Amino acid sequence: QVQLVQSGAEVKKPGASVKVSCKASGYTFTAYYLHWVRQAPGQGLEWMGRIIPNTGGTNHAQKFQGRISMTRDTSSGTAYMELRSLTSDDTAIYYCARVGREYYGSGSYDYWGQGTLVTVSS
Amino acid sequence: DIQMTQSPSSLSASVGDRVTITCQASQDISDRLNWYQQKPGKAPQLLIYDASNLETGVPSRFSGSGSGTQFSFIISSLQPEDIATFYCQQYFNFPPTFGGGTKVDFK
């Protein structure tokens, strides 16, 4: 069965970086886009970026310009999202999500990781 | 970016009630709209894709309709396990964007 398993919770100090992993299984990793979505405490869903596992190509939301990197390791079927220069506003649950029905690189998210809580605190 | 406006932001209903949530897009998005359910402490789950298509395994009491800028999501008979926050999401234009969510609880 399809699974996206994310790395564990992190606590970081302001100014630090965090790298979250998302290991895919149960399907061909390179055949589906992966997106990253975050959710601040008590807030809604915010799209961060996407990676094309086949090529490694990425796109991200303008607000994360210069702070976000998304990579993948096709040999292990794992995607990574790194966010730098963290502030308290980055405290959130970070999700990876698979695009099941793709439309110009986006679409509907049919499988989600369990989420990774990142807490930024001094 | 396309803005997605959901209403209401919260609602209270009873078991068996019909529940309707609306989502308005800031521009025409055709039928490129999805609906998700998120239960507390869990990741969102896809319920409806392309405005009106029921995802496999999702109960038929959930339905969606609309096109262009106006969309509706309906629970025909609210069940105890339906208590959650529901989100719409457009993918007509990049970047994909979400509505602010509708929290559904019991009266």
mmCIF file of C-alpha atoms in Angstrom:
data_model
loop_
_atom_site.group_PDB
_atom_site.id
_atom_site.type_symbol
_atom_site.label_atom_id
_atom_site.label_comp_id
_atom_site.label_asym_id
_atom_site.label_seq_id
_atom_site.Cartn_x
_atom_site.Cartn_y
_atom_site.Cartn_z
ATOM 1 C CA GLN A 1 0.000 0.000 0.000
ATOM 2 C CA VAL A 2 1.069 3.572 -0.626
ATOM 3 C CA GLN A 3 2.770 5.201 2.342
ATOM 4 C CA LEU A 4 4.579 8.446 2.972
ATOM 5 C CA VAL A 5 6.555 8.288 6.201
ATOM 6 C CA GLN A 6 8.095 11.476 7.503
ATOM 7 C CA SER A 7 10.922 12.088 9.917
ATOM 8 C CA GLY A 8 10.319 12.877 13.557
ATOM 9 C CA ALA A 9 9.606 16.081 15.406
ATOM 10 C CA GLU A 10 12.292 18.746 15.605
ATOM 11 C CA VAL A 11 13.031 21.600 17.963
ATOM 12 C CA LYS A 12 15.169 24.364 16.530
ATOM 13 C CA LYS A 13 16.470 27.717 17.640
ATOM 14 C CA PRO A 14 15.742 30.886 15.668
ATOM 15 C CA GLY A 15 18.133 31.239 12.774
ATOM 16 C CA ALA A 16 18.741 27.515 12.450
ATOM 17 C CA SER A 17 17.749 25.190 9.617
ATOM 18 C CA VAL A 18 15.592 22.086 9.573
ATOM 19 C CA LYS A 19 15.488 19.240 7.073
ATOM 20 C CA VAL A 20 12.399 17.049 6.928
ATOM 21 C CA SER A 21 12.356 13.760 5.066
ATOM 22 C CA CYS A 22 9.468 11.960 3.395
ATOM 23 C CA LYS A 23 10.028 8.313 2.484
ATOM 24 C CA ALA A 24 7.663 6.908 -0.116
ATOM 25 C CA SER A 25 6.740 3.274 -0.529
ATOM 26 C CA GLY A 26 4.135 1.179 -2.309
ATOM 27 C CA TYR A 27 4.391 2.957 -5.649
ATOM 28 C CA THR A 28 6.916 4.117 -8.241
ATOM 29 C CA PHE A 29 8.545 7.109 -6.565
ATOM 30 C CA THR A 30 9.453 8.874 -9.804
ATOM 31 C CA ALA A 31 5.955 8.645 -11.272
ATOM 32 C CA TYR A 32 4.185 11.154 -8.999
ATOM 33 C CA TYR A 33 4.822 14.764 -7.997
ATOM 34 C CA LEU A 34 5.370 15.461 -4.295
ATOM 35 C CA HIS A 35 4.288 18.686 -2.650
ATOM 36 C CA TRP A 36 5.029 20.178 0.755
ATOM 37 C CA VAL A 37 2.265 21.805 2.794
ATOM 38 C CA ARG A 38 2.511 23.244 6.288
ATOM 39 C CA GLN A 39 0.043 24.069 9.023
ATOM 40 C CA ALA A 40 0.773 26.483 11.848
ATOM 41 C CA PRO A 41 -0.874 25.726 15.201
ATOM 42 C CA GLY A 42 -4.619 26.223 14.942
ATOM 43 C CA GLN A 43 -4.304 27.554 11.397
ATOM 44 C CA GLY A 44 -5.107 26.414 7.869
ATOM 45 C CA LEU A 45 -3.059 24.719 5.188
ATOM 46 C CA GLU A 46 -0.284 26.571 3.390
ATOM 47 C CA TRP A 47 1.370 25.325 0.216
ATOM 48 C CA MET A 48 5.150 25.560 0.303
ATOM 49 C CA GLY A 49 6.528 23.922 -2.797
ATOM 50 C CA ARG A 50 6.795 20.857 -4.971
ATOM 51 C CA ILE A 51 9.417 18.528 -6.380
ATOM 52 C CA ILE A 52 9.294 16.459 -9.519
ATOM 53 C CA PRO A 53 10.877 13.202 -8.318
ATOM 54 C CA ASN A 54 11.785 12.108 -11.849
ATOM 55 C CA THR A 55 13.892 15.164 -12.690
ATOM 56 C CA GLY A 56 14.501 16.833 -9.336
ATOM 57 C CA GLY A 57 12.920 20.034 -10.617
ATOM 58 C CA THR A 58 11.319 22.222 -7.975
ATOM 59 C CA ASN A 59 8.980 25.179 -7.530
ATOM 60 C CA HIS A 60 8.190 26.997 -4.312
ATOM 61 C CA ALA A 61 5.940 29.697 -2.928
ATOM 62 C CA GLN A 62 7.351 33.184 -3.258
ATOM 63 C CA LYS A 63 7.306 33.757 0.500
ATOM 64 C CA PHE A 64 9.964 31.065 0.966
ATOM 65 C CA GLN A 65 12.279 32.439 -1.697
ATOM 66 C CA GLY A 66 15.895 32.001 -0.632
ATOM 67 C CA ARG A 67 15.029 29.880 2.403
ATOM 68 C CA ILE A 68 13.705 26.599 1.029
ATOM 69 C CA SER A 69 15.365 23.699 -0.752
ATOM 70 C CA MET A 70 13.688 20.515 -1.919
ATOM 71 C CA THR A 71 15.668 17.497 -3.003
ATOM 72 C CA ARG A 72 15.123 13.811 -3.522
ATOM 73 C CA ASP A 73 17.024 10.534 -3.482
ATOM 74 C CA THR A 74 15.527 8.233 -6.087
ATOM 75 C CA SER A 75 17.533 5.242 -4.852
ATOM 76 C CA SER A 76 15.733 5.299 -1.505
ATOM 77 C CA GLY A 77 12.479 6.911 -2.670
ATOM 78 C CA THR A 78 12.892 9.780 -0.236
ATOM 79 C CA ALA A 79 12.135 13.471 -0.648
ATOM 80 C CA TYR A 80 13.594 16.188 1.542
ATOM 81 C CA MET A 81 12.543 19.712 2.409
ATOM 82 C CA GLU A 82 15.022 22.052 4.065
ATOM 83 C CA LEU A 83 13.973 25.389 5.498
ATOM 84 C CA ARG A 84 16.643 27.862 6.630
ATOM 85 C CA SER A 85 16.755 30.972 8.799
ATOM 86 C CA LEU A 86 13.914 29.734 10.961
ATOM 87 C CA THR A 87 11.775 32.084 13.026
ATOM 88 C CA SER A 88 8.956 31.415 15.458
ATOM 89 C CA ASP A 89 6.537 31.924 12.560
ATOM 90 C CA ASP A 90 7.878 28.693 11.066
ATOM 91 C CA THR A 91 6.568 26.654 13.982
ATOM 92 C CA ALA A 92 4.172 24.293 12.245
ATOM 93 C CA ILE A 93 3.396 20.770 11.172
ATOM 94 C CA TYR A 94 5.011 20.060 7.821
ATOM 95 C CA TYR A 95 3.399 17.558 5.471
ATOM 96 C CA CYS A 96 4.491 15.933 2.266
ATOM 97 C CA ALA A 97 1.663 14.946 -0.062
ATOM 98 C CA ARG A 98 1.511 12.968 -3.290
ATOM 99 C CA VAL A 99 -0.280 14.345 -6.319
ATOM 100 C CA GLY A 100 -2.486 11.483 -7.471
ATOM 101 C CA ARG A 101 -4.178 13.109 -10.468
ATOM 102 C CA GLU A 102 -1.764 15.552 -11.994
ATOM 103 C CA TYR A 103 -2.667 18.725 -13.869
ATOM 104 C CA TYR A 104 0.313 20.846 -14.915
ATOM 105 C CA GLY A 105 2.296 19.673 -11.917
ATOM 106 C CA SER A 106 -0.434 20.108 -9.390
ATOM 107 C CA GLY A 107 -3.718 18.332 -8.673
ATOM 108 C CA SER A 108 -5.334 16.408 -5.850
ATOM 109 C CA TYR A 109 -3.310 15.103 -2.913
ATOM 110 C CA ASP A 110 -4.325 11.466 -2.552
ATOM 111 C CA TYR A 111 -1.739 10.436 0.040
ATOM 112 C CA TRP A 112 -0.188 12.459 2.829
ATOM 113 C CA GLY A 113 2.649 11.893 5.227
ATOM 114 C CA GLN A 114 1.811 11.801 8.911
ATOM 115 C CA GLY A 115 3.286 15.254 9.421
ATOM 116 C CA THR A 116 6.419 16.510 11.143
ATOM 117 C CA LEU A 117 6.122 19.045 13.935
ATOM 118 C CA VAL A 118 8.836 21.665 13.795
ATOM 119 C CA THR A 119 9.046 23.933 16.820
ATOM 120 C CA VAL A 120 11.190 27.047 16.656
ATOM 121 C CA SER A 121 11.962 28.422 20.065
ATOM 122 C CA SER A 122 14.848 30.073 21.846
ATOM 123 C CA ASP B 1 -2.410 33.875 -6.551
ATOM 124 C CA ILE B 2 -6.016 32.688 -6.618
ATOM 125 C CA GLN B 3 -7.826 33.392 -3.348
ATOM 126 C CA MET B 4 -10.220 30.763 -2.032
ATOM 127 C CA THR B 5 -12.912 31.993 0.339
ATOM 128 C CA GLN B 6 -14.714 29.357 2.356
ATOM 129 C CA SER B 7 -17.873 29.870 4.370
ATOM 130 C CA PRO B 8 -18.853 29.495 7.038
ATOM 131 C CA SER B 9 -15.631 29.310 9.026
ATOM 132 C CA SER B 10 -17.408 27.118 11.546
ATOM 133 C CA LEU B 11 -20.779 25.511 12.043
ATOM 134 C CA SER B 12 -22.611 23.386 14.566
ATOM 135 C CA ALA B 13 -25.032 20.696 13.499
ATOM 136 C CA SER B 14 -26.783 17.604 14.787
ATOM 137 C CA VAL B 15 -26.431 13.989 13.767
ATOM 138 C CA GLY B 16 -28.459 13.455 10.620
ATOM 139 C CA ASP B 17 -28.385 17.105 9.546
ATOM 140 C CA ARG B 18 -27.562 18.191 6.036
ATOM 141 C CA VAL B 19 -24.413 20.321 6.056
ATOM 142 C CA THR B 20 -23.386 22.665 3.262
ATOM 143 C CA ILE B 21 -20.035 24.429 2.888
ATOM 144 C CA THR B 22 -19.265 26.865 0.105
ATOM 145 C CA CYS B 23 -16.008 27.877 -1.517
ATOM 146 C CA GLN B 24 -15.591 30.882 -3.793
ATOM 147 C CA ALA B 25 -12.586 31.373 -6.049
ATOM 148 C CA SER B 26 -11.249 34.836 -6.900
ATOM 149 C CA GLN B 27 -11.247 33.868 -10.580
ATOM 150 C CA ASP B 28 -12.582 31.131 -12.818
ATOM 151 C CA ILE B 29 -10.945 27.813 -11.930
ATOM 152 C CA SER B 30 -13.179 25.571 -14.079
ATOM 153 C CA ASP B 31 -13.638 22.378 -12.028
ATOM 154 C CA ARG B 32 -10.076 22.260 -10.674
ATOM 155 C CA LEU B 33 -11.169 22.063 -7.067
ATOM 156 C CA ASN B 34 -10.694 19.475 -4.347
ATOM 157 C CA TRP B 35 -12.186 18.988 -0.875
ATOM 158 C CA TYR B 36 -10.331 17.555 2.112
ATOM 159 C CA GLN B 37 -11.321 16.502 5.598
ATOM 160 C CA GLN B 38 -8.897 16.934 8.467
ATOM 161 C CA LYS B 39 -9.587 15.350 11.818
ATOM 162 C CA PRO B 40 -7.747 16.634 14.900
ATOM 163 C CA GLY B 41 -4.147 15.512 15.004
ATOM 164 C CA LYS B 42 -4.336 13.879 11.584
ATOM 165 C CA ALA B 43 -3.246 14.707 8.065
ATOM 166 C CA PRO B 44 -5.911 15.896 5.626
ATOM 167 C CA GLN B 45 -7.759 13.266 3.612
ATOM 168 C CA LEU B 46 -9.001 13.753 0.050
ATOM 169 C CA LEU B 47 -12.779 13.411 -0.232
ATOM 170 C CA ILE B 48 -13.752 15.057 -3.523
ATOM 171 C CA TYR B 49 -11.606 15.780 -6.580
ATOM 172 C CA ASP B 50 -12.363 17.827 -9.673
ATOM 173 C CA ALA B 51 -15.266 19.511 -7.881
ATOM 174 C CA SER B 52 -17.688 16.596 -7.908
ATOM 175 C CA ASN B 53 -15.879 13.258 -8.035
ATOM 176 C CA LEU B 54 -15.926 11.071 -4.945
ATOM 177 C CA GLU B 55 -12.526 9.652 -4.035
ATOM 178 C CA THR B 56 -12.417 5.862 -3.791
ATOM 179 C CA GLY B 57 -13.570 4.588 -0.432
ATOM 180 C CA VAL B 58 -15.227 7.843 0.643
ATOM 181 C CA PRO B 59 -18.827 7.488 1.875
ATOM 182 C CA SER B 60 -21.518 8.594 -0.549
ATOM 183 C CA ARG B 61 -23.025 11.047 1.963
ATOM 184 C CA PHE B 62 -20.244 13.401 0.866
ATOM 185 C CA SER B 63 -20.713 15.253 -2.398
ATOM 186 C CA GLY B 64 -19.442 18.279 -4.255
ATOM 187 C CA SER B 65 -20.690 20.512 -7.028
ATOM 188 C CA GLY B 66 -19.935 23.706 -8.869
ATOM 189 C CA SER B 67 -17.671 25.152 -11.506
ATOM 190 C CA GLY B 68 -16.125 28.476 -12.370
ATOM 191 C CA THR B 69 -15.941 30.438 -9.139
ATOM 192 C CA GLN B 70 -18.686 28.942 -6.939
ATOM 193 C CA PHE B 71 -18.482 25.518 -5.326
ATOM 194 C CA SER B 72 -20.421 23.592 -2.722
ATOM 195 C CA PHE B 73 -19.610 20.655 -0.495
ATOM 196 C CA ILE B 74 -22.446 18.739 1.128
ATOM 197 C CA ILE B 75 -22.723 16.138 3.834
ATOM 198 C CA SER B 76 -26.195 14.717 3.296
ATOM 199 C CA SER B 77 -26.566 13.255 6.786
ATOM 200 C CA LEU B 78 -23.959 14.234 9.355
ATOM 201 C CA GLN B 79 -22.442 11.321 11.245
ATOM 202 C CA PRO B 80 -20.471 11.420 14.511
ATOM 203 C CA GLU B 81 -17.253 10.490 12.708
ATOM 204 C CA ASP B 82 -17.593 13.471 10.363
ATOM 205 C CA ILE B 83 -16.548 16.000 12.985
ATOM 206 C CA ALA B 84 -13.525 17.684 11.440
ATOM 207 C CA THR B 85 -12.291 20.720 9.558
ATOM 208 C CA PHE B 86 -12.910 20.766 5.817
ATOM 209 C CA TYR B 87 -10.780 22.575 3.241
ATOM 210 C CA CYS B 88 -11.204 23.374 -0.411
ATOM 211 C CA GLN B 89 -8.146 23.619 -2.667
ATOM 212 C CA GLN B 90 -7.748 24.918 -6.212
ATOM 213 C CA TYR B 91 -5.127 23.724 -8.644
ATOM 214 C CA PHE B 92 -6.179 25.576 -11.789
ATOM 215 C CA ASN B 93 -3.298 27.995 -11.418
ATOM 216 C CA PHE B 94 0.082 27.731 -9.780
ATOM 217 C CA PRO B 95 0.535 27.955 -6.844
ATOM 218 C CA PRO B 96 -2.213 25.733 -5.510
ATOM 219 C CA THR B 97 -4.153 27.480 -2.762
ATOM 220 C CA PHE B 98 -6.463 26.409 0.039
ATOM 221 C CA GLY B 99 -9.553 27.887 1.554
ATOM 222 C CA GLY B 100 -9.393 28.940 5.189
ATOM 223 C CA GLY B 101 -11.278 25.884 6.399
ATOM 224 C CA THR B 102 -14.672 25.127 7.920
ATOM 225 C CA LYS B 103 -14.771 23.539 11.342
ATOM 226 C CA VAL B 104 -17.792 21.301 11.805
ATOM 227 C CA ASP B 105 -18.857 20.230 15.279
ATOM 228 C CA PHE B 106 -21.988 19.069 17.081
ATOM 229 C CA LYS B 107 -24.599 21.326 18.601
#
